[in-house]
XYZ file of C-alpha atoms in Angstrom:
615
model
C -14.092 -19.643 -13.942
C -13.595 -15.852 -13.745
C -13.174 -13.569 -16.769
C -11.336 -10.285 -16.127
C -10.634 -7.690 -18.817
C -10.637 -3.998 -19.562
C -13.282 -3.036 -22.166
C -12.422 -4.904 -25.381
C -12.624 -3.037 -28.694
C -11.731 -3.136 -32.364
C -9.935 -0.219 -34.050
C -9.594 0.347 -37.799
C -7.092 2.045 -40.108
C -8.642 5.479 -39.353
C -8.493 4.998 -35.614
C -12.282 4.557 -35.278
C -13.277 2.296 -32.407
C -16.111 -0.197 -31.815
C -16.548 -1.786 -28.387
C -16.984 -5.566 -28.250
C -19.077 -7.792 -25.992
C -17.486 -11.032 -24.717
C -19.436 -14.324 -25.036
C -18.216 -17.589 -23.485
C -19.806 -20.935 -24.451
C -17.721 -23.053 -22.121
C -15.118 -23.775 -24.800
C -14.381 -20.617 -26.724
C -14.385 -16.893 -25.970
C -15.923 -14.667 -28.670
C -15.766 -10.867 -28.869
C -18.843 -9.615 -30.750
C -19.518 -6.147 -32.161
C -20.713 -4.201 -35.216
C -17.720 -3.745 -37.504
C -19.696 -2.829 -40.629
C -18.423 0.750 -40.648
C -14.748 -0.057 -39.949
C -12.027 0.157 -42.598
C -9.412 -2.619 -42.857
C -6.959 -3.443 -41.422
C -8.884 -3.988 -38.186
C -7.137 -4.835 -34.905
C -8.855 -6.466 -31.932
C -6.647 -5.902 -28.908
C -7.856 -5.056 -25.369
C -4.166 -4.352 -24.499
C -4.862 -3.554 -20.810
C -4.744 -6.310 -18.224
C -5.535 -6.208 -14.534
C -2.685 -6.290 -12.043
C -2.946 -6.675 -8.321
C -4.327 -3.717 -6.344
C -2.041 -1.558 -4.246
C -1.925 -2.423 -0.548
C -2.577 1.148 0.576
C -4.279 4.273 -0.689
C -2.121 6.844 -2.499
C -3.720 9.966 -3.937
C -2.684 12.945 -6.057
C 0.963 13.950 -5.625
C 2.323 10.393 -5.252
C 5.301 9.217 -7.305
C 6.003 5.990 -9.197
C 9.662 5.168 -9.896
C 11.045 2.325 -12.034
C 13.973 0.539 -10.345
C 16.854 -1.174 -12.243
C 15.316 -4.540 -11.191
C 12.087 -3.736 -13.080
C 10.131 -3.224 -9.872
C 8.181 0.026 -9.295
C 8.231 2.011 -6.042
C 5.107 4.098 -5.297
C 5.539 6.580 -2.461
C 3.467 9.245 -0.726
C 0.517 11.150 -2.143
C -2.614 12.684 -0.652
C -4.797 10.649 1.653
C -8.514 9.989 1.114
C -10.429 13.267 0.878
C -7.343 15.170 -0.259
C -6.498 16.559 3.203
C -2.941 15.666 4.235
C -0.500 13.165 2.808
C 0.888 9.724 3.561
C 4.370 8.403 4.234
C 3.479 4.902 2.994
C 5.535 3.273 0.205
C 5.144 -0.016 -1.641
C 6.750 -2.046 -4.446
C 5.194 -3.637 -7.527
C 6.763 -6.899 -8.723
C 6.594 -7.370 -12.525
C 6.808 -11.164 -12.180
C 4.012 -11.781 -9.679
C 2.193 -8.528 -10.629
C 1.506 -7.891 -6.961
C 2.256 -5.077 -4.498
C 4.147 -5.328 -1.210
C 4.448 -2.673 1.480
C 7.995 -1.443 2.147
C 9.436 0.512 5.042
C 7.618 3.895 5.204
C 9.253 7.241 4.519
C 10.205 9.285 7.593
C 7.637 11.947 6.767
C 4.454 12.468 4.722
C 5.010 13.723 1.209
C 3.022 14.873 -1.830
C 4.294 16.542 -4.972
C 7.816 15.461 -4.158
C 10.557 14.690 -6.691
C 11.593 11.019 -6.999
C 14.535 9.571 -8.981
C 16.983 6.669 -9.046
C 20.518 7.392 -7.856
C 23.099 4.672 -7.295
C 20.464 1.949 -7.356
C 18.404 3.684 -4.644
C 15.257 5.782 -4.993
C 15.717 9.322 -3.689
C 12.610 11.371 -2.756
C 12.959 15.095 -2.098
C 10.784 17.873 -0.769
C 7.035 18.388 -0.598
C 4.929 21.499 -0.219
C 5.422 21.137 3.544
C 9.073 20.094 3.991
C 12.534 20.383 2.429
C 14.077 17.070 3.447
C 15.290 14.247 1.207
C 15.646 10.539 1.880
C 16.809 7.498 -0.086
C 15.226 4.031 -0.248
C 17.563 1.058 -0.528
C 15.882 -1.963 -2.185
C 18.574 -4.283 -0.816
C 17.940 -3.362 2.841
C 14.317 -2.135 2.640
C 15.305 0.981 4.582
C 15.236 4.760 4.168
C 18.105 7.083 5.084
C 18.653 10.886 4.905
C 19.857 12.159 1.505
C 20.386 15.899 1.772
C 18.133 18.913 2.259
C 16.642 21.402 -0.220
C 17.071 25.125 0.424
C 13.296 25.523 0.698
C 10.115 23.475 0.986
C 9.173 22.591 -2.557
C 6.314 20.552 -4.025
C 5.179 19.976 -7.638
C 8.358 21.437 -9.172
C 9.701 20.624 -12.658
C 12.273 17.822 -12.432
C 14.711 16.334 -14.949
C 17.921 14.251 -14.985
C 20.838 16.270 -16.390
C 23.244 13.355 -16.812
C 26.508 12.719 -15.032
C 24.710 11.982 -11.745
C 23.088 15.416 -11.520
C 19.386 16.318 -11.390
C 17.516 19.640 -11.701
C 14.455 20.634 -9.642
C 12.942 24.020 -10.549
C 9.946 25.979 -9.320
C 7.127 24.420 -7.310
C 5.161 25.868 -4.421
C 4.725 25.757 -0.660
C 2.646 27.479 2.006
C 4.200 30.852 1.129
C 3.322 30.707 -2.591
C 4.798 29.706 -5.938
C 8.589 29.380 -6.267
C 11.021 30.560 -8.961
C 14.226 29.172 -7.437
C 15.998 26.100 -8.806
C 18.427 23.573 -7.340
C 20.749 20.814 -8.621
C 21.340 17.506 -6.854
C 24.752 15.830 -7.143
C 24.621 12.110 -6.342
C 28.375 12.117 -5.652
C 27.814 14.299 -2.575
C 24.099 13.630 -1.904
C 23.609 17.368 -1.682
C 21.739 20.220 -3.391
C 23.219 23.519 -4.626
C 21.496 26.632 -5.917
C 20.938 26.883 -9.674
C 19.576 30.430 -9.880
C 15.943 31.281 -10.597
C 13.298 31.035 -13.307
C 11.842 34.170 -14.894
C 8.388 33.158 -13.624
C 7.495 31.442 -10.346
C 5.533 28.309 -11.264
C 4.495 24.745 -10.388
C 3.077 21.862 -12.474
C 5.496 22.543 -15.348
C 7.722 20.119 -17.274
C 11.486 19.982 -17.737
C 13.405 18.325 -20.595
C 17.057 18.302 -21.696
C 18.264 18.954 -25.246
C 21.897 19.383 -26.225
C 23.375 20.529 -22.941
C 20.412 22.738 -22.024
C 17.465 22.160 -19.717
C 14.083 23.620 -20.706
C 11.429 24.344 -18.063
C 8.116 24.605 -19.888
C 4.698 25.958 -18.897
C 3.030 25.343 -15.545
C 0.881 27.375 -13.200
C 1.764 30.598 -11.387
C -0.064 33.029 -9.129
C -1.928 34.495 -12.124
C -2.860 31.125 -13.663
C -1.375 28.955 -16.402
C 1.827 30.148 -18.110
C 3.265 29.621 -21.592
C 6.783 30.802 -20.898
C 9.929 28.677 -21.241
C 13.146 29.125 -19.261
C 16.420 27.637 -20.545
C 19.285 26.587 -18.250
C 22.729 26.270 -19.852
C 24.500 23.386 -18.098
C 27.951 24.735 -18.993
C 27.449 28.465 -18.304
C 25.099 27.699 -15.389
C 22.802 30.559 -16.368
C 19.102 30.961 -17.223
C 17.778 32.722 -20.306
C 14.258 33.184 -21.665
C 13.282 30.646 -24.296
C 10.506 30.708 -26.925
C 7.059 30.584 -25.317
C 4.368 28.084 -26.268
C 1.364 29.346 -28.213
C -0.967 28.396 -25.358
C -0.494 28.706 -21.571
C -1.022 25.330 -19.914
C -0.355 23.258 -16.818
C -0.821 19.557 -15.905
C -0.132 18.601 -19.535
C 1.582 15.807 -21.455
C 5.163 16.405 -22.627
C 6.959 13.589 -24.488
C 10.181 13.529 -26.526
C 9.308 11.604 -29.691
C 11.529 9.166 -31.650
C 11.963 12.003 -34.183
C 13.737 14.102 -31.527
C 10.956 16.665 -31.280
C 9.013 17.393 -28.097
C 5.236 16.863 -28.209
C 3.174 18.965 -25.782
C -0.532 18.098 -25.649
C -3.621 18.833 -23.621
C -3.514 20.223 -20.097
C -5.462 22.909 -18.280
C -5.655 26.514 -19.401
C -7.717 29.610 -18.792
C -10.801 27.971 -20.360
C -10.385 24.572 -18.743
C -9.139 21.326 -20.315
C -7.366 21.678 -23.676
C -6.937 19.566 -26.838
C -4.454 21.863 -28.611
C -0.991 20.307 -29.184
C 2.397 21.732 -30.142
C 5.821 20.561 -31.333
C 9.129 21.976 -30.109
C 12.092 21.409 -32.416
C 15.377 21.713 -30.479
C 17.395 22.135 -33.706
C 15.579 25.384 -34.535
C 14.423 26.273 -30.989
C 10.952 26.976 -32.383
C 7.387 25.849 -31.629
C 4.907 24.757 -34.283
C 1.338 23.485 -34.250
C 0.850 19.739 -33.894
C -2.304 17.798 -34.786
C -5.026 18.541 -32.248
C -5.640 15.793 -29.725
C -9.075 14.201 -30.388
C -10.188 14.759 -26.801
C -9.617 17.682 -24.437
C -8.152 16.761 -21.059
C -5.457 17.416 -18.544
C -3.157 14.464 -17.974
C 0.299 13.127 -18.678
C 2.312 11.506 -21.431
C 4.836 8.673 -21.673
C 7.174 7.639 -24.508
C 6.437 4.574 -26.658
C 8.834 3.063 -29.233
C 6.619 4.437 -32.009
C 5.418 7.682 -30.463
C 3.597 8.720 -27.310
C 1.020 7.423 -24.835
C -1.224 10.245 -23.550
C -3.803 9.627 -20.818
C -6.452 11.742 -19.145
C -6.429 12.190 -15.367
C -10.187 12.625 -15.141
C -11.537 9.912 -17.469
C -10.682 6.508 -18.948
C -9.591 8.081 -22.250
C -6.208 7.143 -23.762
C -4.821 8.546 -27.006
C -1.744 7.351 -28.896
C 0.348 9.660 -31.085
C 2.107 7.966 -34.001
C 5.322 9.869 -34.768
C 5.780 8.120 -38.137
C 2.545 9.583 -39.570
C 2.030 12.520 -37.165
C -1.472 11.301 -36.372
C -3.525 10.484 -33.268
C -5.414 7.232 -32.873
C -7.737 6.125 -30.104
C -5.849 4.031 -27.583
C -7.284 1.291 -25.394
C -9.325 2.930 -22.633
C -8.518 2.036 -19.060
C -11.134 0.709 -16.663
C -9.786 3.180 -14.073
C -9.145 6.918 -14.013
C -5.391 6.611 -14.263
C -3.997 9.661 -12.477
C -0.460 8.247 -12.526
C 1.524 5.900 -14.770
C 5.118 4.864 -15.282
C 6.836 3.521 -18.398
C 8.255 0.021 -17.945
C 10.129 0.106 -21.266
C 9.435 -1.892 -24.399
C 6.062 -0.234 -24.868
C 4.633 -1.302 -21.478
C 2.941 1.067 -19.015
C 1.850 0.536 -15.407
C -1.085 2.814 -14.529
C -2.616 3.552 -11.145
C -6.105 4.975 -10.641
C -7.682 7.556 -8.397
C -11.321 8.479 -8.876
C -12.654 12.031 -8.779
C -14.569 11.498 -5.545
C -11.825 9.825 -3.496
C -8.115 10.458 -3.538
C -7.502 7.009 -2.040
C -7.829 4.523 -4.900
C -5.858 1.230 -4.990
C -6.619 0.131 -8.569
C -3.866 -0.589 -11.099
C -3.648 -1.863 -14.674
C -0.920 -2.925 -17.091
C -0.691 -1.772 -20.735
C 1.422 -3.879 -23.128
C 2.084 -2.881 -26.723
C 1.539 -5.480 -29.463
C 4.444 -7.899 -29.938
C 6.071 -8.614 -33.322
C 3.788 -10.733 -35.443
C 0.617 -9.173 -34.010
C -1.842 -7.033 -35.937
C -1.501 -3.236 -36.107
C -2.707 -0.147 -37.923
C 0.027 2.255 -36.716
C 3.609 1.798 -35.531
C 2.807 3.356 -32.158
C 0.781 0.245 -31.306
C 3.839 -2.023 -31.612
C 6.449 -2.868 -28.978
C 9.065 -2.659 -31.745
C 7.772 0.732 -32.954
C 7.393 -0.709 -36.475
C 4.126 -1.606 -38.264
C 4.479 -2.875 -41.855
C 1.637 -4.360 -43.859
C -0.663 -4.466 -40.840
C 1.831 -6.583 -38.832
C 4.112 -5.392 -35.991
C 7.735 -5.820 -36.991
C 6.867 -6.377 -40.642
C 5.327 -9.182 -42.667
C 8.153 -11.669 -42.002
C 8.480 -10.958 -38.283
C 8.051 -13.907 -35.971
C 6.678 -13.883 -32.447
C 8.861 -12.321 -29.758
C 7.008 -13.193 -26.579
C 9.034 -15.451 -24.285
C 6.648 -15.905 -21.388
C 3.053 -16.827 -20.595
C 0.394 -14.834 -22.385
C -1.678 -12.964 -19.759
C -5.198 -13.415 -21.069
C -6.965 -12.483 -17.829
C -9.044 -15.660 -18.244
C -8.848 -17.834 -15.119
C -9.578 -21.400 -16.263
C -7.324 -23.210 -13.809
C -4.978 -24.143 -16.666
C -1.594 -22.678 -17.603
C -1.644 -20.196 -20.484
C 0.148 -21.183 -23.663
C 3.807 -20.238 -23.996
C 5.011 -18.797 -27.296
C 8.696 -19.643 -27.808
C 11.002 -17.117 -29.440
C 13.533 -18.275 -32.047
C 16.907 -19.044 -30.412
C 19.575 -16.344 -30.294
C 22.712 -16.533 -32.398
C 25.327 -14.766 -30.241
C 27.908 -16.699 -28.247
C 28.855 -15.987 -24.627
C 30.892 -12.763 -24.353
C 29.321 -11.052 -27.380
C 27.675 -7.659 -26.841
C 23.884 -7.871 -26.541
C 20.823 -5.733 -25.980
C 18.499 -8.489 -24.781
C 18.374 -12.127 -23.785
C 16.761 -13.097 -27.107
C 20.030 -12.345 -28.927
C 22.050 -14.908 -26.964
C 22.418 -18.675 -27.506
C 22.491 -19.066 -23.699
C 19.323 -17.039 -23.279
C 21.055 -14.679 -20.819
C 22.157 -11.077 -21.495
C 23.833 -9.612 -18.379
C 26.070 -6.563 -18.015
C 25.643 -5.896 -21.742
C 27.111 -9.266 -22.859
C 25.788 -12.769 -23.500
C 26.442 -14.735 -20.310
C 26.665 -18.457 -19.600
C 24.141 -18.160 -16.710
C 21.708 -15.524 -15.385
C 24.468 -13.949 -13.215
C 22.116 -11.582 -11.382
C 23.505 -11.953 -7.868
C 24.481 -8.785 -5.983
C 28.139 -9.904 -5.942
C 28.398 -11.335 -9.473
C 29.411 -9.931 -12.847
C 29.719 -11.248 -16.399
C 32.001 -8.637 -18.050
C 35.155 -8.802 -15.932
C 38.568 -8.772 -17.671
C 39.438 -12.093 -19.221
C 36.204 -13.661 -17.918
C 33.815 -11.770 -20.215
C 30.823 -14.002 -20.893
C 31.433 -16.183 -17.825
C 29.728 -15.333 -14.553
C 32.276 -14.515 -11.832
C 32.129 -13.595 -8.154
C 33.069 -10.014 -7.226
C 35.180 -8.626 -4.375
C 34.598 -5.105 -3.032
C 31.753 -2.973 -4.372
C 28.922 -4.569 -6.393
C 29.394 -4.327 -10.153
C 27.458 -2.155 -12.589
C 23.869 -1.267 -11.707
C 23.515 -3.853 -8.957
C 22.385 -2.522 -5.559
C 25.067 -1.028 -3.333
C 26.232 -2.726 -0.141
C 24.187 -0.430 2.078
C 23.408 3.259 1.921
C 25.671 4.590 4.678
C 29.400 5.247 4.396
C 29.979 4.339 8.039
C 28.012 1.068 7.858
C 28.529 -0.008 4.233
C 29.470 -3.586 3.522
C 31.270 -5.216 0.621
C 31.316 -8.319 -1.557
C 33.741 -10.787 0.066
C 34.606 -12.744 -3.085
C 32.813 -15.850 -1.766
C 29.079 -15.111 -1.380
C 27.617 -14.465 -4.829
C 24.187 -13.283 -3.698
C 24.730 -10.714 -0.952
C 27.200 -8.365 0.725
C 28.930 -8.789 4.083
C 28.276 -5.967 6.567
C 29.962 -4.630 9.730
C 28.426 -5.783 13.049
C 25.461 -3.838 14.428
C 26.104 -1.134 17.027
C 28.784 0.955 15.375
C 28.185 4.683 15.771
C 26.916 6.781 12.827
C 26.747 10.537 12.426
C 23.657 12.266 13.847
C 21.123 13.185 11.193
C 18.002 15.258 10.725
C 14.419 14.316 9.966
C 12.514 17.562 9.611
C 12.444 19.132 13.069
C 14.027 16.100 14.751
C 17.686 15.414 15.459
C 18.341 11.667 15.352
C 21.310 9.723 16.706
C 22.011 6.494 14.838
C 24.037 3.268 14.907
C 24.846 0.638 12.284
C 22.148 -1.992 11.973
C 24.359 -4.752 10.560
C 22.600 -4.477 7.187
C 24.442 -1.508 5.697
C 22.282 1.302 7.101
C 22.322 3.679 10.069
C 19.355 2.861 12.294
C 17.774 5.483 14.608
C 18.671 5.167 18.300
C 17.204 8.285 19.912
C 15.342 11.381 18.726
C 15.172 14.962 20.029
C 12.734 17.554 18.675
C 14.178 20.880 17.540
C 10.735 22.468 16.899
C 9.974 25.133 15.918
C 13.436 25.076 14.280
C 14.401 22.598 11.563
C 17.290 20.334 12.493
C 20.610 21.090 10.696
C 23.472 18.571 10.397
C 22.183 16.564 13.359
C 21.995 19.621 15.593
C 19.176 21.783 16.959
C 19.806 25.418 15.954
C 18.797 28.320 18.198
C 18.914 31.085 15.554
C 17.250 31.367 12.152
C 18.077 33.562 9.152
C 15.226 32.614 6.792
C 11.789 30.972 6.878
C 13.231 27.706 5.530
C 15.060 27.324 8.864
C 11.690 26.886 10.634
C 8.974 24.226 10.665
C 5.832 24.499 8.532
C 3.887 26.305 11.285
C 6.526 28.978 11.890
C 8.379 31.821 10.218
C 11.724 33.439 11.002
C 11.333 36.757 12.857
C 14.146 38.624 14.592
C 16.362 35.553 14.376
C 13.839 33.254 16.079
C 11.298 30.816 14.642
C 7.843 32.010 15.667
C 4.256 30.993 14.967
C 2.838 32.260 11.666
C 0.251 34.371 13.531
C 2.729 35.840 16.041
C 3.034 39.694 15.935
C 6.083 41.207 14.294
C 8.917 41.802 16.734
C 7.860 38.904 18.961
C 9.367 35.454 19.106
C 6.236 33.473 19.817
C 2.919 33.550 21.595
C 4.586 33.843 25.015
C 7.568 35.888 23.874
C 10.132 33.063 24.248
C 13.810 33.975 23.910
C 16.310 31.154 23.547
C 19.707 31.470 25.199
C 22.573 29.070 24.641
C 24.274 27.028 21.951
C 23.219 24.180 19.688
C 22.372 20.824 21.223
C 24.872 18.103 20.315
C 23.139 14.772 19.871
C 25.301 11.758 20.755
C 24.669 8.084 20.141
C 22.708 5.726 22.401
C 21.856 7.308 25.788
C 23.370 10.666 24.804
C 23.562 13.536 27.261
C 21.622 16.617 26.139
C 22.828 20.185 26.742
C 19.926 22.018 28.367
C 18.665 25.197 26.807
C 17.642 28.084 29.020
C 14.314 29.367 27.804
C 13.108 32.630 29.186
C 9.468 33.434 28.540
C 7.851 36.734 29.116
C 4.105 37.126 28.775
C 3.177 40.517 27.353
C -0.278 41.831 27.978
C -1.623 45.211 27.089
C -4.167 46.531 29.502
C -5.303 50.157 29.918
C -2.170 51.326 28.145
C 0.123 49.452 30.584
C 2.399 46.452 30.413
C 2.521 44.033 33.373
């Protein structure tokens, strides 16, 4: 028998905590501690449970993205020691609670933006490149997805709605950035969105009432308190009200009350505990209750408030929006540098210790279900605590699956059955528990699970009855491939997967950093690489290798644009490289398969100064 658990504790009505020691006598598990100073009601709830470790090491600057399927994609991040980044990506399965390596990204990334678009995960930028690529869960493949105007890492990112996303600020090898860009998923492209008043990275962005707010962060002179406001209709930036305290790497969470909570972070004097509210109805900041512990970190929304974790310790604090108070949350057994909200009060956290950027630990936080004990609403998955019970005194249990106790006894954990639903097939629903059938799909009670890629349960006269689909997959189901040239479709017969064109069909040439890549359909809905040509020191553009640059962003990370040519960073002004290379000719056209390459004529002239002469 193996017992696995995060540190167990009891917490009272004031939020005071006492740690408990487990004792097992072969029949019962007891948690023992001194509760003499605690004030009722008292809740005993370890809350965290172990989940399988990641397959690979991902350090600071990685991203974790929740997919529509409930799986989580972790991608990139610094490698062990903090020097360089990785291109490795992997998926967490919420059913098996295990990780599985996916196809890797085409390039190493850290501090990149990551978001879901059309069922795929799009990752963009890094402090060393400007490329974007999309991961298709249905094909386990990455494909190009546009290019930023500049290399950009650790910018402020937010979804604007309507398939558009804002990325503002950040930094690269040339310093902090003030520029902003908007991604349109309809065209898979970025367009300029003006510039912030202050160049910054490590800030936060939120949207209120048709406006995007970029808050705080770090600039060349240190942490900033300023706020820039982007009007989505006028497409202009204006200065917003500044925070009381400059800060970066802080928690920012929109509460159920509609206010924004900003807490902790790093400032001029180190880690902070000061917190602030921003009220979008008045566009004003006000003081919030001080966080009990000072730390940098991040925050995530909970049904009853906010989850705020430190990046440098095991400390977790919960903010209850009903009472405007902080209570001690369950500490992790890892230093959780990254976490993602799974919805319903659950959080998946991944660790990374201070001494090594390559940690593979992970833990799962689950809020208390209805019927469980509580002292504050923020502890409950429903966001409601009445009379010391989540969901109220008359609430019944809501768990519908095995209880994960972390105790490996070789026996199956008990199953707590939920009361049956009352809604018939075809009725609108928000969860399976509402339906007599036990299935809520496409927003309606369905006669079966109906989760195939080519199925739907809300079609015309068949609402409530699972039906096969022809053409594009329905709703949020994965697309039939991620390439227009190679995309498949539902054939009206196969309910589980799309039908794709045969492999070998030609696709448009694409770019991967400095490489121009010719591609062909792989028979699975994607364009697969066939041959690659390096454009270095230029960055590839539209599948072609340019011969002239107009700005530094046209060149690779080791070069700058001088006199129309990409040259080494240390090359003297007026030269085009260490050996004075001048490129003559046009762009190289990259064809498919065994493509013919147009040769470039490169004329190099070595310049040497000796005794006042050139030879």
